[in-house]
mmCIF file of C-alpha atoms in Angstrom:
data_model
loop_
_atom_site.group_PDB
_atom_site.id
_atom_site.type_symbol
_atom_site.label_atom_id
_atom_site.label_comp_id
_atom_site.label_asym_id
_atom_site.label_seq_id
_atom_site.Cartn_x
_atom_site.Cartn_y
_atom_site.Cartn_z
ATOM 1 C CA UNK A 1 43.503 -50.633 -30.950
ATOM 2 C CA UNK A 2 44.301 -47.390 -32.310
ATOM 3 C CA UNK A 3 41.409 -44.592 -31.521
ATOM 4 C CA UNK A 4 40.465 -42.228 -34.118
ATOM 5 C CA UNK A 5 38.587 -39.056 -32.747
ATOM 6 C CA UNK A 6 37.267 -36.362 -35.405
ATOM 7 C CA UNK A 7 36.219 -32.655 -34.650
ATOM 8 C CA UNK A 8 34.097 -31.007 -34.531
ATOM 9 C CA UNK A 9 30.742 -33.251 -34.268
ATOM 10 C CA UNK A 10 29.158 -30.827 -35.944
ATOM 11 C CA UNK A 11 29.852 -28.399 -38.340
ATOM 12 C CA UNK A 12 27.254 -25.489 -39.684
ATOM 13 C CA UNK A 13 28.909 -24.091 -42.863
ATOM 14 C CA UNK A 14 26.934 -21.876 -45.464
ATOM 15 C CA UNK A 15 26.631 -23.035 -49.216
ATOM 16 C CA UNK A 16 29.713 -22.210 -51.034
ATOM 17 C CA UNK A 17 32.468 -21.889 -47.885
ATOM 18 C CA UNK A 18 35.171 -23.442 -46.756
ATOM 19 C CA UNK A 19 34.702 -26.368 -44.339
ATOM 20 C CA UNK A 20 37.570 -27.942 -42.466
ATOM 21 C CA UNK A 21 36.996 -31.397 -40.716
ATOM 22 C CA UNK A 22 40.173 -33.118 -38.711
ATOM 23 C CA UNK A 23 40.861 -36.397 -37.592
ATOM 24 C CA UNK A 24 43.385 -37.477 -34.910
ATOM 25 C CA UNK A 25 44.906 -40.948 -34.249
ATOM 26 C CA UNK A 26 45.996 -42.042 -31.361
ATOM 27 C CA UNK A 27 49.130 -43.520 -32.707
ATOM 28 C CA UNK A 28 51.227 -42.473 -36.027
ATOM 29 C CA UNK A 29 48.544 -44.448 -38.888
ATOM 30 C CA UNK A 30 51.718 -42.940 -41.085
ATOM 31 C CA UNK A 31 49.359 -41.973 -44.671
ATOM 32 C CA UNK A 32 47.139 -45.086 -44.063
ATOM 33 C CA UNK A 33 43.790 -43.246 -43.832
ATOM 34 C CA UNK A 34 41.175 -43.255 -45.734
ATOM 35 C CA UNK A 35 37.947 -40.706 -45.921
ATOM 36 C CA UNK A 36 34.632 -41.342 -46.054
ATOM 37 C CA UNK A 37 30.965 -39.308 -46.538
ATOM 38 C CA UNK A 38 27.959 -41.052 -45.675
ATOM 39 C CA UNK A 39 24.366 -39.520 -46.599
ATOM 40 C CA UNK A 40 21.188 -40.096 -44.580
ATOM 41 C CA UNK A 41 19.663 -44.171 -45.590
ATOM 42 C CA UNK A 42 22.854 -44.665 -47.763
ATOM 43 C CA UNK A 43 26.065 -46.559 -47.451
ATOM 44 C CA UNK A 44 29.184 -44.692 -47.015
ATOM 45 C CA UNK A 45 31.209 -43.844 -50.055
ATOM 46 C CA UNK A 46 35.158 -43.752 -50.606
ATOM 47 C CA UNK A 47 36.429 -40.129 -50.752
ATOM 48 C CA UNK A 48 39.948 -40.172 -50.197
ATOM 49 C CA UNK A 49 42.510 -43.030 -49.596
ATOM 50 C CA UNK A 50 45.932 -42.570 -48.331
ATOM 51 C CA UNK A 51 45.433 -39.585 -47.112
ATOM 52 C CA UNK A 52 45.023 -37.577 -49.847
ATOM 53 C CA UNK A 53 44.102 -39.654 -52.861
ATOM 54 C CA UNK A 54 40.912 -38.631 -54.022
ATOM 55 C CA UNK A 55 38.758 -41.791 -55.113
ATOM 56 C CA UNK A 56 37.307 -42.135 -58.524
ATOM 57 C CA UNK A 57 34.779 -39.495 -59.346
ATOM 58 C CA UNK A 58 35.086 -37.461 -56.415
ATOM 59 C CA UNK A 59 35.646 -33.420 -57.107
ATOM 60 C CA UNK A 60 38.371 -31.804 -56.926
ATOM 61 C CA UNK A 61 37.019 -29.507 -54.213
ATOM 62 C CA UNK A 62 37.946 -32.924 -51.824
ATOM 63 C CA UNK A 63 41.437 -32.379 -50.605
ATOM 64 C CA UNK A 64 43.007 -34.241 -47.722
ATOM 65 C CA UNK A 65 46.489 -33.989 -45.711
ATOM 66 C CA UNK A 66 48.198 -34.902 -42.918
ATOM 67 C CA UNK A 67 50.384 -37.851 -41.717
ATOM 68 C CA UNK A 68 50.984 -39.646 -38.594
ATOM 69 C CA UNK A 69 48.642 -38.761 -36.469
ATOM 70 C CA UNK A 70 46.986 -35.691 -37.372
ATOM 71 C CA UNK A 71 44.874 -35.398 -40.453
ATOM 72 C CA UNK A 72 42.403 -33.379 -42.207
ATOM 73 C CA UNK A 73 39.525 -33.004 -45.002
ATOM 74 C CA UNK A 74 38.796 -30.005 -46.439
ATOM 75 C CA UNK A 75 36.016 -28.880 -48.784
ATOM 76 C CA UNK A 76 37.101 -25.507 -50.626
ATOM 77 C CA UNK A 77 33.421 -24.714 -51.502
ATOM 78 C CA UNK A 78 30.686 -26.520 -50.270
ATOM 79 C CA UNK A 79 27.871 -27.230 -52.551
ATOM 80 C CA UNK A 80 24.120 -28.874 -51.691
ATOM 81 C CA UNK A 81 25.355 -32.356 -52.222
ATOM 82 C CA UNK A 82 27.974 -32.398 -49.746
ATOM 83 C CA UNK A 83 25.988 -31.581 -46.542
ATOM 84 C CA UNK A 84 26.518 -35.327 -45.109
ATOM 85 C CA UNK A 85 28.253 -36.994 -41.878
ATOM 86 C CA UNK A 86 32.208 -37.881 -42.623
ATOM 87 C CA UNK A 87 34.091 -40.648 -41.327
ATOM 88 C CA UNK A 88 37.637 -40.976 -40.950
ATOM 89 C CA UNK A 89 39.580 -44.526 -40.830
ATOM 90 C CA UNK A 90 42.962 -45.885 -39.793
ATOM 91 C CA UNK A 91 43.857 -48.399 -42.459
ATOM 92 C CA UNK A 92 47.490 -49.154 -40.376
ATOM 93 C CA UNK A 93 46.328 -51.599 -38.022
ATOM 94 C CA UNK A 94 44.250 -53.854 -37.173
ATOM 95 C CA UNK A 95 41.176 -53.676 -36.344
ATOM 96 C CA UNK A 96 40.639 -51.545 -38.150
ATOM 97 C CA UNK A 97 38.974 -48.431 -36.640
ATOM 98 C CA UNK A 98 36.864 -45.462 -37.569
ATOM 99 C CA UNK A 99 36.676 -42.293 -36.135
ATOM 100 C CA UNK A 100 32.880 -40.936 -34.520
ATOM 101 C CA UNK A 101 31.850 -38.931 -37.618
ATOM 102 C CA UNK A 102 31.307 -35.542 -38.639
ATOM 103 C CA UNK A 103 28.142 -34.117 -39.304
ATOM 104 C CA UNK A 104 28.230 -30.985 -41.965
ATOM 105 C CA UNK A 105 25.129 -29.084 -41.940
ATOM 106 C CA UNK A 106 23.623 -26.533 -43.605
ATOM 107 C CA UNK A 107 23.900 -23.220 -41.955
ATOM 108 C CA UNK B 1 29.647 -52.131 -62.657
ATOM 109 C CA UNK B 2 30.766 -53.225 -58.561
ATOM 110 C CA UNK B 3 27.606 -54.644 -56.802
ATOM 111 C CA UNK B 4 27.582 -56.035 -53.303
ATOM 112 C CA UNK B 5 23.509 -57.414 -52.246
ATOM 113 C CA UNK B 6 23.844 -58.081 -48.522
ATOM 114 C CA UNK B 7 20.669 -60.052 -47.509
ATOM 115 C CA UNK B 8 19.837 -62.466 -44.428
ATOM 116 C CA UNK B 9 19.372 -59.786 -41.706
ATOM 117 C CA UNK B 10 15.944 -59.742 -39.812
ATOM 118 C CA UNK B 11 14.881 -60.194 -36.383
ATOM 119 C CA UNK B 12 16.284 -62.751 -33.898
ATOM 120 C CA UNK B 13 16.541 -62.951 -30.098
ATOM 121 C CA UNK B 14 19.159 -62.732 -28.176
ATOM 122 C CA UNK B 15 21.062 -65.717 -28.318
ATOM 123 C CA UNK B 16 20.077 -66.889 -31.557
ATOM 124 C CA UNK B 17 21.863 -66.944 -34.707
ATOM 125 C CA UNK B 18 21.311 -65.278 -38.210
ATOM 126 C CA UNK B 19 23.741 -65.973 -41.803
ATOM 127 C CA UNK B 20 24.383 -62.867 -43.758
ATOM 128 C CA UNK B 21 25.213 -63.000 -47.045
ATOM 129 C CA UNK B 22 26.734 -60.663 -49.843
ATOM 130 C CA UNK B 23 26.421 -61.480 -53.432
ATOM 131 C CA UNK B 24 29.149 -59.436 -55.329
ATOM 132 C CA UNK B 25 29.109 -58.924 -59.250
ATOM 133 C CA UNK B 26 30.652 -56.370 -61.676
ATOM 134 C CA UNK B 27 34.414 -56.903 -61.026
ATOM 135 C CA UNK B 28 36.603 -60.422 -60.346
ATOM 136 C CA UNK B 29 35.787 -61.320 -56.813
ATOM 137 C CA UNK B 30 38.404 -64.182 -56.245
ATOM 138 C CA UNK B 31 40.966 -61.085 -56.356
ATOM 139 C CA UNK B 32 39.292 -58.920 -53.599
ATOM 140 C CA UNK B 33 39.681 -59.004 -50.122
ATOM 141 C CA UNK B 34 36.391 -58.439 -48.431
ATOM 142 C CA UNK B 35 34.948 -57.483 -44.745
ATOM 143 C CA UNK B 36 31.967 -57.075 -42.983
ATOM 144 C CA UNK B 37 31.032 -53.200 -41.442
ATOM 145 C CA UNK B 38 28.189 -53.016 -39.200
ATOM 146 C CA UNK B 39 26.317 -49.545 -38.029
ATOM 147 C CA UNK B 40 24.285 -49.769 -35.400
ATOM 148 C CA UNK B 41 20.804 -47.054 -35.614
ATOM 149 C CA UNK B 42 22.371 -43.484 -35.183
ATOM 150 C CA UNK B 43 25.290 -44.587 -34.412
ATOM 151 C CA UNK B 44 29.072 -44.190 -36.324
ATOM 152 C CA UNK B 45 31.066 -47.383 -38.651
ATOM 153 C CA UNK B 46 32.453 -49.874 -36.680
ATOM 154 C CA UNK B 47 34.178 -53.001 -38.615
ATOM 155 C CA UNK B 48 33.140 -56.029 -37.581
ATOM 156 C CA UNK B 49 35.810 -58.966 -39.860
ATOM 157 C CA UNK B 50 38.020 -59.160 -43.132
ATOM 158 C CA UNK B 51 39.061 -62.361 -45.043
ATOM 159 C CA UNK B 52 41.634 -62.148 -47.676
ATOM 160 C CA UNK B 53 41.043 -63.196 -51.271
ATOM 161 C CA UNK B 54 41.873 -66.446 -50.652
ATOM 162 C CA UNK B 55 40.206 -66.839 -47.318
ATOM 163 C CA UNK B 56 43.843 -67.656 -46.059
ATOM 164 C CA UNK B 57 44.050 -64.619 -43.513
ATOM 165 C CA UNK B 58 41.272 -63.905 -41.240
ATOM 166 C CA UNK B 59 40.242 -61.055 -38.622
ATOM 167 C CA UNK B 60 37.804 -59.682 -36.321
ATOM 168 C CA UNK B 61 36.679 -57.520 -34.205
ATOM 169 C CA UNK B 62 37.005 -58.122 -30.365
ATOM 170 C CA UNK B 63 33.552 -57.621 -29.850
ATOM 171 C CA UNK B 64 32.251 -60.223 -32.274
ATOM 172 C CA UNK B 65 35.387 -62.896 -32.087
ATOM 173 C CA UNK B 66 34.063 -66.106 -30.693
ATOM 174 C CA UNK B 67 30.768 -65.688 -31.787
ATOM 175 C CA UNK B 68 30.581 -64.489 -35.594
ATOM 176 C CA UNK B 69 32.572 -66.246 -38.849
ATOM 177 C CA UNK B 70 33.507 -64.830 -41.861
ATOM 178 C CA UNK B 71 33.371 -66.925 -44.876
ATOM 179 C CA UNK B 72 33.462 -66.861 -48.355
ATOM 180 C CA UNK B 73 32.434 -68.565 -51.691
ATOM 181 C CA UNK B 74 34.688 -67.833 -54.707
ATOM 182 C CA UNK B 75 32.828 -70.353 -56.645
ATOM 183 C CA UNK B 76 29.469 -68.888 -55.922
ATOM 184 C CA UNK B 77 31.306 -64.888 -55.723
ATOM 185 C CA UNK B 78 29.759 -64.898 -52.219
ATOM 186 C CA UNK B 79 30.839 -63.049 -48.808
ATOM 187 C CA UNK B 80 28.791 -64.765 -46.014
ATOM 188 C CA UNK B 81 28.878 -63.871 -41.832
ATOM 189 C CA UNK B 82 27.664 -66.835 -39.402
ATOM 190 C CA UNK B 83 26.428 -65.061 -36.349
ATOM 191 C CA UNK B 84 25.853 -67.030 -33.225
ATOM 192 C CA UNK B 85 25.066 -65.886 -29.312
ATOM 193 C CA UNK B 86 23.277 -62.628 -30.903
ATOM 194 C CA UNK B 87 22.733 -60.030 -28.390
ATOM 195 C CA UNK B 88 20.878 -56.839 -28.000
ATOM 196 C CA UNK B 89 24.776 -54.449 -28.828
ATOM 197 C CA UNK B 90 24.747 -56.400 -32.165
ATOM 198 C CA UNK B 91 21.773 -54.394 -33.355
ATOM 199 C CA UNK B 92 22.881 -53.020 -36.845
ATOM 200 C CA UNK B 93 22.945 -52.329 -40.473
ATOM 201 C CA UNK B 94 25.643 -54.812 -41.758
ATOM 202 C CA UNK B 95 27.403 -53.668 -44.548
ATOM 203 C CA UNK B 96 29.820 -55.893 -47.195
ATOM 204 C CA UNK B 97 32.767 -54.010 -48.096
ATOM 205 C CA UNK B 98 35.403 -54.531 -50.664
ATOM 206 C CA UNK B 99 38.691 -53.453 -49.721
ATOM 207 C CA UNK B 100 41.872 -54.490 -47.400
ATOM 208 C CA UNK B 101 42.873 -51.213 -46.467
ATOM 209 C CA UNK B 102 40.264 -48.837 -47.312
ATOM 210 C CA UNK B 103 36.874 -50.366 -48.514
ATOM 211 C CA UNK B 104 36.333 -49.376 -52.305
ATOM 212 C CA UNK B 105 33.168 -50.436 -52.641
ATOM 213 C CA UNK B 106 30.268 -51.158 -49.826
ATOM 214 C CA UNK B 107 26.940 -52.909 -50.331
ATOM 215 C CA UNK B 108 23.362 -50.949 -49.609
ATOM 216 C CA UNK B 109 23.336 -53.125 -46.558
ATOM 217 C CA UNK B 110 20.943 -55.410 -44.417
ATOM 218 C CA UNK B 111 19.101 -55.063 -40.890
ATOM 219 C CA UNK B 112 20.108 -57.180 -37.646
ATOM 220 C CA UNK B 113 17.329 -57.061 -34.843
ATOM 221 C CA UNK B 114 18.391 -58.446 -32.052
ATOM 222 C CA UNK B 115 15.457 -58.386 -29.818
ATOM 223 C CA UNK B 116 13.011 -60.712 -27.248
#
């Protein structure tokens, strides 16, 4: 089973920065990962597929990169919406796996 | 528009066994692969099983083979989950997904209590 382990846990960005979240497998998932934000009593929601594909209707302020086995999500300017927990997933393998989340909070 | 309606969770004790089911509408189901994602309270995604669009390739989990089966309906355009010897880890929101890589699409999701 491949692992998927996402840093920080937390992170406390202001309104309107940058936030950075990564996500590293524990074997090469080659571009086979997918992004997703999850808001408190909601389902998750597709942000980004193979890596860096964002998913229909998402901003533009979504980018992703990476391959192999490191990978990352960055917001360029965080806005009120977007303060959520983020999940990354390994769609390589199976099972497949999800990493332990990222919670962005409001600083 | 894509709509997954997950219903059949409640409360059962440990060792019992619960059907979940997913009605999907809004898109042409017999060409979707589908799974099952379950989120136990406060806790992170795990998936649980996927079945293909033509139920001809199954998977699961490790920690639910054995015990859970995925099914489906294309008739009906119906995911289901038959889940026998509950136990107490099984606790979760259970969530129909559409997707075989990445899931597209996920349901709003329904309760398991597995509890004495």
């Amino acid at each position: 089973e491949i692992v998927m382990t996402q840093s920080p846990a937390t992170l406390s960005v202001s309104p309107g920065e940058r936030a950075t979240l990564s996500c590293r497998a524990s074997q090469s998932v080659s571009s086979n990962l997918a992004w997703y934000q999850q808001k408190p009593g909601q389902a998750p929601r597709l942000l980004m597929y193979d890596t860096s594909t964002r998913a229909t209707g998402v901003p533009a302020r979504f980018s992703g990169s990476g391959s192999g086995t490191e990978f990352t999500l960055t917001i360029s300017s965080l806005q009120s919406e977007d303060f959520a927990v983020y999940y990354c997933q390994q769609c390589n393998n199976w099972p497949r796996t999800f990493g332990q989340g990222t919670k962005v909070e409001i600083k | 528009e894509v709509q997954l309606v997950e219903s059949g969770g409640g409360l059962e004790q440990p060792g019992g066994s619960l059907r979940l089911s997913c009605a999907a509408s809004g898109f042409t189901f017999t060409n979707y692969e589908m799974n099952w994602v379950r989120q136990a309270p406060g806790k992170g995604l795990e998936w649980v099983a996927y079945i293909s669009s033509s139920a001809g390739s199954i998977y699961y989990a490790d920690s639910v083979k054995g015990r859970f089966t995925i099914s489906r309906d294309n008739a009906k355009n119906s995911l289901y989950m038959q889940m026998n010897s509950l136990r107490a880890e099984d606790t979760a929101v259970y969530y129909c997904a559409r997707g075989w890589k990445y899931f597209d699409y996920w349901g709003q999701g329904t309760l398991v209590t597995v509890s004495s």
